[in-house]
PDB file of C-alpha atoms in Angstrom:
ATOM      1  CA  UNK T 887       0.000   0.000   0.000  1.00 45.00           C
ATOM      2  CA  UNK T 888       1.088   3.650  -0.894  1.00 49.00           C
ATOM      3  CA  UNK T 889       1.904   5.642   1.967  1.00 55.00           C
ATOM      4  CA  UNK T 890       0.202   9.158   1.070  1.00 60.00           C
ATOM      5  CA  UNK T 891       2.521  11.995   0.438  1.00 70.00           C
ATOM      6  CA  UNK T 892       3.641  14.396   2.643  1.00 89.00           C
ATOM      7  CA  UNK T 893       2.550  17.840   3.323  1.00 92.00           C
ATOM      8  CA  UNK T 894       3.851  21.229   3.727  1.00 95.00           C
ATOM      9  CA  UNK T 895       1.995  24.248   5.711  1.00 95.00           C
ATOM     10  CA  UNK T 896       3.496  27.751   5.379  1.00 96.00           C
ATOM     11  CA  UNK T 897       2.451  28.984   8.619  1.00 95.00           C
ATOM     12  CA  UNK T 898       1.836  32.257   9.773  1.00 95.00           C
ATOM     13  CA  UNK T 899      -0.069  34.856  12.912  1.00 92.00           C
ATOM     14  CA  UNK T 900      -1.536  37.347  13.598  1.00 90.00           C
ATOM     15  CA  UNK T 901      -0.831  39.209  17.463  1.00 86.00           C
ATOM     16  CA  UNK T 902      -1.946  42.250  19.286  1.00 84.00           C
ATOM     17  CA  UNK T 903      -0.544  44.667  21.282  1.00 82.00           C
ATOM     18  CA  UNK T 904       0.101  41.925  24.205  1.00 79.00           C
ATOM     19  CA  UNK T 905       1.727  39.020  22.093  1.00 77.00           C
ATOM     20  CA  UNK T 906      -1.582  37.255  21.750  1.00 81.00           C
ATOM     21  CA  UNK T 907      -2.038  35.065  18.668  1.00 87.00           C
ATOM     22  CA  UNK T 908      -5.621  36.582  17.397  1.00 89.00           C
ATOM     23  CA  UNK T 909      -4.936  34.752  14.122  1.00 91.00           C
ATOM     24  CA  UNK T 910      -3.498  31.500  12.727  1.00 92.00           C
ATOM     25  CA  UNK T 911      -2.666  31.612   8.739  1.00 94.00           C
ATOM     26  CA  UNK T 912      -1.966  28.687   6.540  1.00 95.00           C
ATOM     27  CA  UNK T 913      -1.385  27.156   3.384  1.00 95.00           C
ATOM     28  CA  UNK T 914      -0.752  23.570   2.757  1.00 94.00           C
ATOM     29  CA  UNK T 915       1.356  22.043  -0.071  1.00 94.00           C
ATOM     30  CA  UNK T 916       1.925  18.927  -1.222  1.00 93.00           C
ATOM     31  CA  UNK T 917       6.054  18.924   0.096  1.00 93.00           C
ATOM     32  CA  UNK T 918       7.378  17.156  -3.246  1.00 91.00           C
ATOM     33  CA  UNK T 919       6.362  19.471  -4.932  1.00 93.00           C
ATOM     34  CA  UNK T 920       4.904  22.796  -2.899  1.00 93.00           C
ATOM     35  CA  UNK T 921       1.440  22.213  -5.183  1.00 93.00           C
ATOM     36  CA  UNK T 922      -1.051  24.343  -3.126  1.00 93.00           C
ATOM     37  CA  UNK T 923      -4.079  22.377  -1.577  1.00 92.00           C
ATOM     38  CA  UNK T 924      -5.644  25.133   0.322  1.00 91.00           C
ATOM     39  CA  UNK T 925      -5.112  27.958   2.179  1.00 91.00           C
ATOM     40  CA  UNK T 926      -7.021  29.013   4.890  1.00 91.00           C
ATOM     41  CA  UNK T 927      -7.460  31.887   7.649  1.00 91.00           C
ATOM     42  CA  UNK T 928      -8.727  31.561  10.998  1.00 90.00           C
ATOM     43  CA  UNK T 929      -9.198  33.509  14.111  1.00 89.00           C
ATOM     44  CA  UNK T 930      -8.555  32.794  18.069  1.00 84.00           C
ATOM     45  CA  UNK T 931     -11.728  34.643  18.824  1.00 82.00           C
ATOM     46  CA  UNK T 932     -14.573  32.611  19.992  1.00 76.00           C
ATOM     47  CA  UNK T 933     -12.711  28.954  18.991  1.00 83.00           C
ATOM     48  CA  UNK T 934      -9.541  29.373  21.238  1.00 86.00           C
ATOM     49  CA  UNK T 935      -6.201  27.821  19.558  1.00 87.00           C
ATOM     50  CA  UNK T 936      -7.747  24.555  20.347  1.00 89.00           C
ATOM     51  CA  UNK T 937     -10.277  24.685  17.828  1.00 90.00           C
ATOM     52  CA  UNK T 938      -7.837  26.353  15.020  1.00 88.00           C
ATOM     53  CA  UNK T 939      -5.621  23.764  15.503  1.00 87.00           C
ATOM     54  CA  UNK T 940      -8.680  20.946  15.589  1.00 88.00           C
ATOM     55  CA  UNK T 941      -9.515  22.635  11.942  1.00 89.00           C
ATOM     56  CA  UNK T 942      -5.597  22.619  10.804  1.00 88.00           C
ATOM     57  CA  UNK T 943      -5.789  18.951  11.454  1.00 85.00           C
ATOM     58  CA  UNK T 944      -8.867  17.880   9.538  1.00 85.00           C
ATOM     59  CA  UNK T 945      -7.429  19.755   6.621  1.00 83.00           C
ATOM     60  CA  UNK T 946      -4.655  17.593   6.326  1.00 82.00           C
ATOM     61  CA  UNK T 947      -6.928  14.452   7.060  1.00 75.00           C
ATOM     62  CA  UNK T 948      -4.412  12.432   9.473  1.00 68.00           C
ATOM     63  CA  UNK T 949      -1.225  12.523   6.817  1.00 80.00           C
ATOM     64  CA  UNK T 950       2.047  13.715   8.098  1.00 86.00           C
ATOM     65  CA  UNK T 951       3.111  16.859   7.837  1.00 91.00           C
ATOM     66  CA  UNK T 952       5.667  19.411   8.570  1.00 94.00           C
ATOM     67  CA  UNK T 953       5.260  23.262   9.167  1.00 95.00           C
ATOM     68  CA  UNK T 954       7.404  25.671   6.698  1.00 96.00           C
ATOM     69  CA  UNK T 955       7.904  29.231   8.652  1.00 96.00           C
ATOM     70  CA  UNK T 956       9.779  32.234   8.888  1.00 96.00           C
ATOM     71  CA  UNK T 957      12.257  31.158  11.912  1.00 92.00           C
ATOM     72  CA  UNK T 958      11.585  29.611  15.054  1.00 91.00           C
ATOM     73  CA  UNK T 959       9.634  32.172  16.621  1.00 91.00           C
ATOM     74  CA  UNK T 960       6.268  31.208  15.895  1.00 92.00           C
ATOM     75  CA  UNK T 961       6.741  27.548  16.840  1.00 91.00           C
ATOM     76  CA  UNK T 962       9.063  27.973  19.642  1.00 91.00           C
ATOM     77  CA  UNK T 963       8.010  30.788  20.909  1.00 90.00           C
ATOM     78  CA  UNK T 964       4.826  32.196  20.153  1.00 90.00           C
ATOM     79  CA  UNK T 965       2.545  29.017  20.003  1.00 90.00           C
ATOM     80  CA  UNK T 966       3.642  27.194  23.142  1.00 89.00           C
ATOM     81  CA  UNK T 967       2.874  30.667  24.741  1.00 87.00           C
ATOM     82  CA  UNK T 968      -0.432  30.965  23.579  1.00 88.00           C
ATOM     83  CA  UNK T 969      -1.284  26.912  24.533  1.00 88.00           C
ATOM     84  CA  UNK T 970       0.433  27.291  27.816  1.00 85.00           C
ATOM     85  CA  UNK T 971      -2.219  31.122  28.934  1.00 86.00           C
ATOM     86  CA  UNK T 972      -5.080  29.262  27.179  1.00 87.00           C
ATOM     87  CA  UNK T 973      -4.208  25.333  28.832  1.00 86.00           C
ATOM     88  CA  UNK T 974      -4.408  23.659  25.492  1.00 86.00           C
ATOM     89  CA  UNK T 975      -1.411  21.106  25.014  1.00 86.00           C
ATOM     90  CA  UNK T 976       0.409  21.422  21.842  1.00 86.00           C
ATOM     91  CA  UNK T 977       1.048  18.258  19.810  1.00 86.00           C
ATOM     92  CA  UNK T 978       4.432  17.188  19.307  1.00 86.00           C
ATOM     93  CA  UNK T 979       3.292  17.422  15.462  1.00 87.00           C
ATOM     94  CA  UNK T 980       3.099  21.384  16.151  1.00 90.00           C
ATOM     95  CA  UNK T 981       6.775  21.425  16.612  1.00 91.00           C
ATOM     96  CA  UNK T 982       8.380  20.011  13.049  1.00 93.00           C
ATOM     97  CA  UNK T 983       9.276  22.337  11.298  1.00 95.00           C
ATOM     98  CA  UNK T 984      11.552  23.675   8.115  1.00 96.00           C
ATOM     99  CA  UNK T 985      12.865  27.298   8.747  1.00 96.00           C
ATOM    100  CA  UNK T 986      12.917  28.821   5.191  1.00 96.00           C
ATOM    101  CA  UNK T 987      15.808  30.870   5.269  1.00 96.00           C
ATOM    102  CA  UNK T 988      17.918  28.040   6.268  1.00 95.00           C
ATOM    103  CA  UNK T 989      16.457  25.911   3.508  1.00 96.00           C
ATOM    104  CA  UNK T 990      16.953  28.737   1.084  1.00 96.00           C
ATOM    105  CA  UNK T 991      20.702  29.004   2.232  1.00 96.00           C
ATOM    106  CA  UNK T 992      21.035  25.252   1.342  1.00 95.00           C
ATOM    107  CA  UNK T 993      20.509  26.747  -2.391  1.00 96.00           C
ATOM    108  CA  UNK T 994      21.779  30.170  -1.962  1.00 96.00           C
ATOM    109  CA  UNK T 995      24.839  29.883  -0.226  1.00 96.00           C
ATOM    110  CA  UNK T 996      25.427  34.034  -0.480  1.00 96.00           C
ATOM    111  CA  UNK T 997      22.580  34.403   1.731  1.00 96.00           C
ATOM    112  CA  UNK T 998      23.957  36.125   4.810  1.00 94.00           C
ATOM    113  CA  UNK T 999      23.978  33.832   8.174  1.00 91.00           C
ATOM    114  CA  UNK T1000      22.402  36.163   9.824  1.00 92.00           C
ATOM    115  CA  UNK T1001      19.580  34.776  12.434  1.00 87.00           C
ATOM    116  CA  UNK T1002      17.611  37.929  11.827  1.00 90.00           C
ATOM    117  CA  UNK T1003      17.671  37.773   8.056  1.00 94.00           C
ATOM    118  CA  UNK T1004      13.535  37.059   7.290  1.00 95.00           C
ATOM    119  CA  UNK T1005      12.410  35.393   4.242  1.00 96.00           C
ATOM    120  CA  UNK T1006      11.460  38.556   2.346  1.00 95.00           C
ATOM    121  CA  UNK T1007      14.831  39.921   2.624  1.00 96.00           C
ATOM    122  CA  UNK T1008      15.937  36.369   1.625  1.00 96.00           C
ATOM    123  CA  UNK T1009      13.340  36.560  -1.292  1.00 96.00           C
ATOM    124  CA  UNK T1010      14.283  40.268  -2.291  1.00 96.00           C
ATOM    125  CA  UNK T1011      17.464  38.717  -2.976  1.00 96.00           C
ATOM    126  CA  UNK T1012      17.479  36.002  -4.658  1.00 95.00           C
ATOM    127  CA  UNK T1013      14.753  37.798  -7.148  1.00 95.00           C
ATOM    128  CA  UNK T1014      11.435  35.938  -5.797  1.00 94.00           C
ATOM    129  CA  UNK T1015       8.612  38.650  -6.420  1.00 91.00           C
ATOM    130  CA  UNK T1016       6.175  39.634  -3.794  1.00 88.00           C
ATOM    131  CA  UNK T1017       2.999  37.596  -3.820  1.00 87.00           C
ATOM    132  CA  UNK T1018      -0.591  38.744  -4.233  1.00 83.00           C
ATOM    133  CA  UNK T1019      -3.335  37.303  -1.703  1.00 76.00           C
ATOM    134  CA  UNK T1020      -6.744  37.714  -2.567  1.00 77.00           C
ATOM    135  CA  UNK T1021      -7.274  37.527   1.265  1.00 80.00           C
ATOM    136  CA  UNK T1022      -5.851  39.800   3.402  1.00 82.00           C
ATOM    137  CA  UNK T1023      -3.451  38.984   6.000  1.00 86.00           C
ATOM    138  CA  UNK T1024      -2.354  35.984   3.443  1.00 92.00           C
ATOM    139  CA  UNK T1025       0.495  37.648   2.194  1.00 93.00           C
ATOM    140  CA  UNK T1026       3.606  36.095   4.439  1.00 94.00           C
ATOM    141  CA  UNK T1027       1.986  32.674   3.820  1.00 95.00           C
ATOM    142  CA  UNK T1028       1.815  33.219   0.159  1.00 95.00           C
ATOM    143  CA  UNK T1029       5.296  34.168   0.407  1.00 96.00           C
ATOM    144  CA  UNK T1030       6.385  31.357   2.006  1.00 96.00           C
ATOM    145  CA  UNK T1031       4.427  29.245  -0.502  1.00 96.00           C
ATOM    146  CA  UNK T1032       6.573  30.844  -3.083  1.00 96.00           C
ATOM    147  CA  UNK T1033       9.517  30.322  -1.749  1.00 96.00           C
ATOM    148  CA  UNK T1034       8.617  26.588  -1.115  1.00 96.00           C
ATOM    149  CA  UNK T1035       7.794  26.774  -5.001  1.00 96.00           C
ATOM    150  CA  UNK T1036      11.282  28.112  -5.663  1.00 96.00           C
ATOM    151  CA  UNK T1037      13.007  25.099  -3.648  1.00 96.00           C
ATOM    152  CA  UNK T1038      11.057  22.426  -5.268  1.00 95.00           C
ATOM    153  CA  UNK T1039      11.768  24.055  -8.647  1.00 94.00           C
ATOM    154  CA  UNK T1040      15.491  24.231  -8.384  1.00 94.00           C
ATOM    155  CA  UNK T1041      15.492  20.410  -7.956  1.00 94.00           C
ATOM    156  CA  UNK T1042      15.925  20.926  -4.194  1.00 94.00           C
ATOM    157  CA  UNK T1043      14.893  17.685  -1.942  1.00 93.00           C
ATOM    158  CA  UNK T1044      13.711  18.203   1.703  1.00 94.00           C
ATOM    159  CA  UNK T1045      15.965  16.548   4.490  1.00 92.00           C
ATOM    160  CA  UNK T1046      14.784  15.754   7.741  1.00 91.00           C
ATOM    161  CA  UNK T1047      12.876  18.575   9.849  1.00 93.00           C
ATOM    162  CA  UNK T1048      13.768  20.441  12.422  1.00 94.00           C
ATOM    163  CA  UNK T1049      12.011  19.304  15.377  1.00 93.00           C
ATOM    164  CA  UNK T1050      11.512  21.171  18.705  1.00 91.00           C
ATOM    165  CA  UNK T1051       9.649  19.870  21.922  1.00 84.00           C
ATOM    166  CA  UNK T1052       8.150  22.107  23.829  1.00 77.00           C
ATOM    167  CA  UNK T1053       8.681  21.892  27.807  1.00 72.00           C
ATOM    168  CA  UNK T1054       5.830  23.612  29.606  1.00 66.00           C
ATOM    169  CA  UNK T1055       6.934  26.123  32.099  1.00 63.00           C
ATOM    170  CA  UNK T1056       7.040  24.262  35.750  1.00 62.00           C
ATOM    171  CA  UNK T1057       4.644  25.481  38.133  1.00 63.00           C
ATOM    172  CA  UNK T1058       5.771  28.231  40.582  1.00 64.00           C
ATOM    173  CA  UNK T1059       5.472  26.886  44.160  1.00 68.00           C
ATOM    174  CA  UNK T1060       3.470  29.912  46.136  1.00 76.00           C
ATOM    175  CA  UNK T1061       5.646  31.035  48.742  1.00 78.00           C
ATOM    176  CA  UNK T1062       3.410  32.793  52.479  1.00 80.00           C
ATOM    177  CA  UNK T1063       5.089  35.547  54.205  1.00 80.00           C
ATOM    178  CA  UNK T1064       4.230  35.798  58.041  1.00 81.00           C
ATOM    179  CA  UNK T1065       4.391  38.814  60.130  1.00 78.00           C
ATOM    180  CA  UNK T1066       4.137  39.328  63.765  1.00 77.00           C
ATOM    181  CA  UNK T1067       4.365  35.827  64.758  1.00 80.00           C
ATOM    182  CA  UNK T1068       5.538  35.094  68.514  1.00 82.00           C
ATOM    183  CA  UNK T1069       9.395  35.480  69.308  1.00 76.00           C
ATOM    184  CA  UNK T1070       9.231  31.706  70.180  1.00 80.00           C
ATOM    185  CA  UNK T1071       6.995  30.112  67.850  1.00 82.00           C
ATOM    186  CA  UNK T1072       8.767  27.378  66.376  1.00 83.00           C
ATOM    187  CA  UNK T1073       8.155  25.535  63.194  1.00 83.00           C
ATOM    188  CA  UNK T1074       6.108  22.866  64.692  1.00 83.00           C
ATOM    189  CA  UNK T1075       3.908  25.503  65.735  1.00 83.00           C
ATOM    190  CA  UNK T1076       3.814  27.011  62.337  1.00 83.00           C
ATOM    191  CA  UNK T1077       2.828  23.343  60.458  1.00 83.00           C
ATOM    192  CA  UNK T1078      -0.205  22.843  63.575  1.00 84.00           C
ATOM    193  CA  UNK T1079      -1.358  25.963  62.927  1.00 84.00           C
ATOM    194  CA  UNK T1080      -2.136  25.224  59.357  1.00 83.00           C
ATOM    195  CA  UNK T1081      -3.150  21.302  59.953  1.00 82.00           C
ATOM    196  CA  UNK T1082      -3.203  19.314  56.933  1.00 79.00           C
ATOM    197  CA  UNK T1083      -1.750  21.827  54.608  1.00 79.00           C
ATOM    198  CA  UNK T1084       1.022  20.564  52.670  1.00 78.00           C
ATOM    199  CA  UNK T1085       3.949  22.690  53.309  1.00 79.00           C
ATOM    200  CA  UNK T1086       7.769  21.989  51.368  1.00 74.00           C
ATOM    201  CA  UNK T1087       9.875  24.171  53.807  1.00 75.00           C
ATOM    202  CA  UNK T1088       9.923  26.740  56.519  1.00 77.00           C
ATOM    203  CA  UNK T1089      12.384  29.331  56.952  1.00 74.00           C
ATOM    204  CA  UNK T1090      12.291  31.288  60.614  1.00 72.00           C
ATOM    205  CA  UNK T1091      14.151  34.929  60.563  1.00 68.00           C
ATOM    206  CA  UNK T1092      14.147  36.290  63.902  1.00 62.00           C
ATOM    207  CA  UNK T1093      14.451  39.975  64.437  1.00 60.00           C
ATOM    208  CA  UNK T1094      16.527  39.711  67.635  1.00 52.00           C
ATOM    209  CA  UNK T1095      15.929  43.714  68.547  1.00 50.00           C
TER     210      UNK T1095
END
């Protein structure tokens, strides 16, 4: 049996003022080639990440996939923030990637190695025009589709992705600052005062004045 072919998703957001993610953008490509399947935009409002990501997932109907973005950011950075304030857990799927400068430098060896050098600088260069969307907000996901297009064209094959696993911040352990306790309470006292309360550690400072 044929395994089915792998797929490509320029991926791009949307934020406001705060860093929020109000918008996920995407286009998906078949990777052998970078033929576009769809392309799709959809917001955070009323469906939470959760539900975006539920809908990125049907598109691609199961088959694996890897995400083609400008750097890291988004995937390293952005996303896991957004899952972590809303409590959705990123799959591990949501952190394979390509970086598209770094595959363009695999072509384009005069592209500077420069970590902050985006993909439309990287296009500018290398002559790849500016894309038209007929949506708006489209236009760094066309870009990247382009680009993708560019790759594929110039005979380039796609090695293994980068992948990046996302470690959810540990929980901070609260920490209760008492004031005005006895000189000789002790820390026995302190753990039968608050009974069955689970309590790591107790540290006594004792102004001696």
């Amino acid at each position: 049996m044929t395994a089915p072919p792998e797929h490509l998703v320029a991926l791009d957001c949307a934020s406001d003022d705060n860093g929020a993610v109000t918008e996920l953008r995407w286009i998906v490509m078949l990777k052998a080639d970078a033929t576009i399947l769809s392309e799709q935009l959809q917001r955070v409002e009323g469906q939470g990440l959760q539900g975006i990501m539920d809908v990125l997932t049907g598109t691609i109907q199961g088959t694996a996939f890897s995400f083609f973005t400008d750097g890291s950011r988004l995937l390293t950075d952005i996303l896991p923030k957004c899952a972590h304030t809303q409590g959705v857990n990123l799959p591990p799927q949501f952190g394979v990637y390509y970086d598209a400068v770094q595959e363009l430098r695999k072509v384009h060896p005069e592209l500077p190695d420069d970590p902050a050098f985006t993909v439309a600088e990287a296009a500018h260069q290398i002559g790849i025009p500016p894309p038209t969307a007929a949506t708006p907000g489209m236009e760094a996901c066309k870009l990247l589709a382009s680009v993708a297009t560019h790759l594929c064209v110039s005979g380039y094959k796609f090695g293994a992705p980068i992948v990046f696993t996302y470690m959810p911040p540990a929980p901070q352990t609260p920490v209760l600052r008492l004031r005005g306790l006895p000189f000789q309470a002790s820390e026995a006292d302190i753990r039968q005062f608050f009974g069955d309360l689970s309590i790591n550690r107790i540290q006594l400072r004792r102004n001696q004045h």
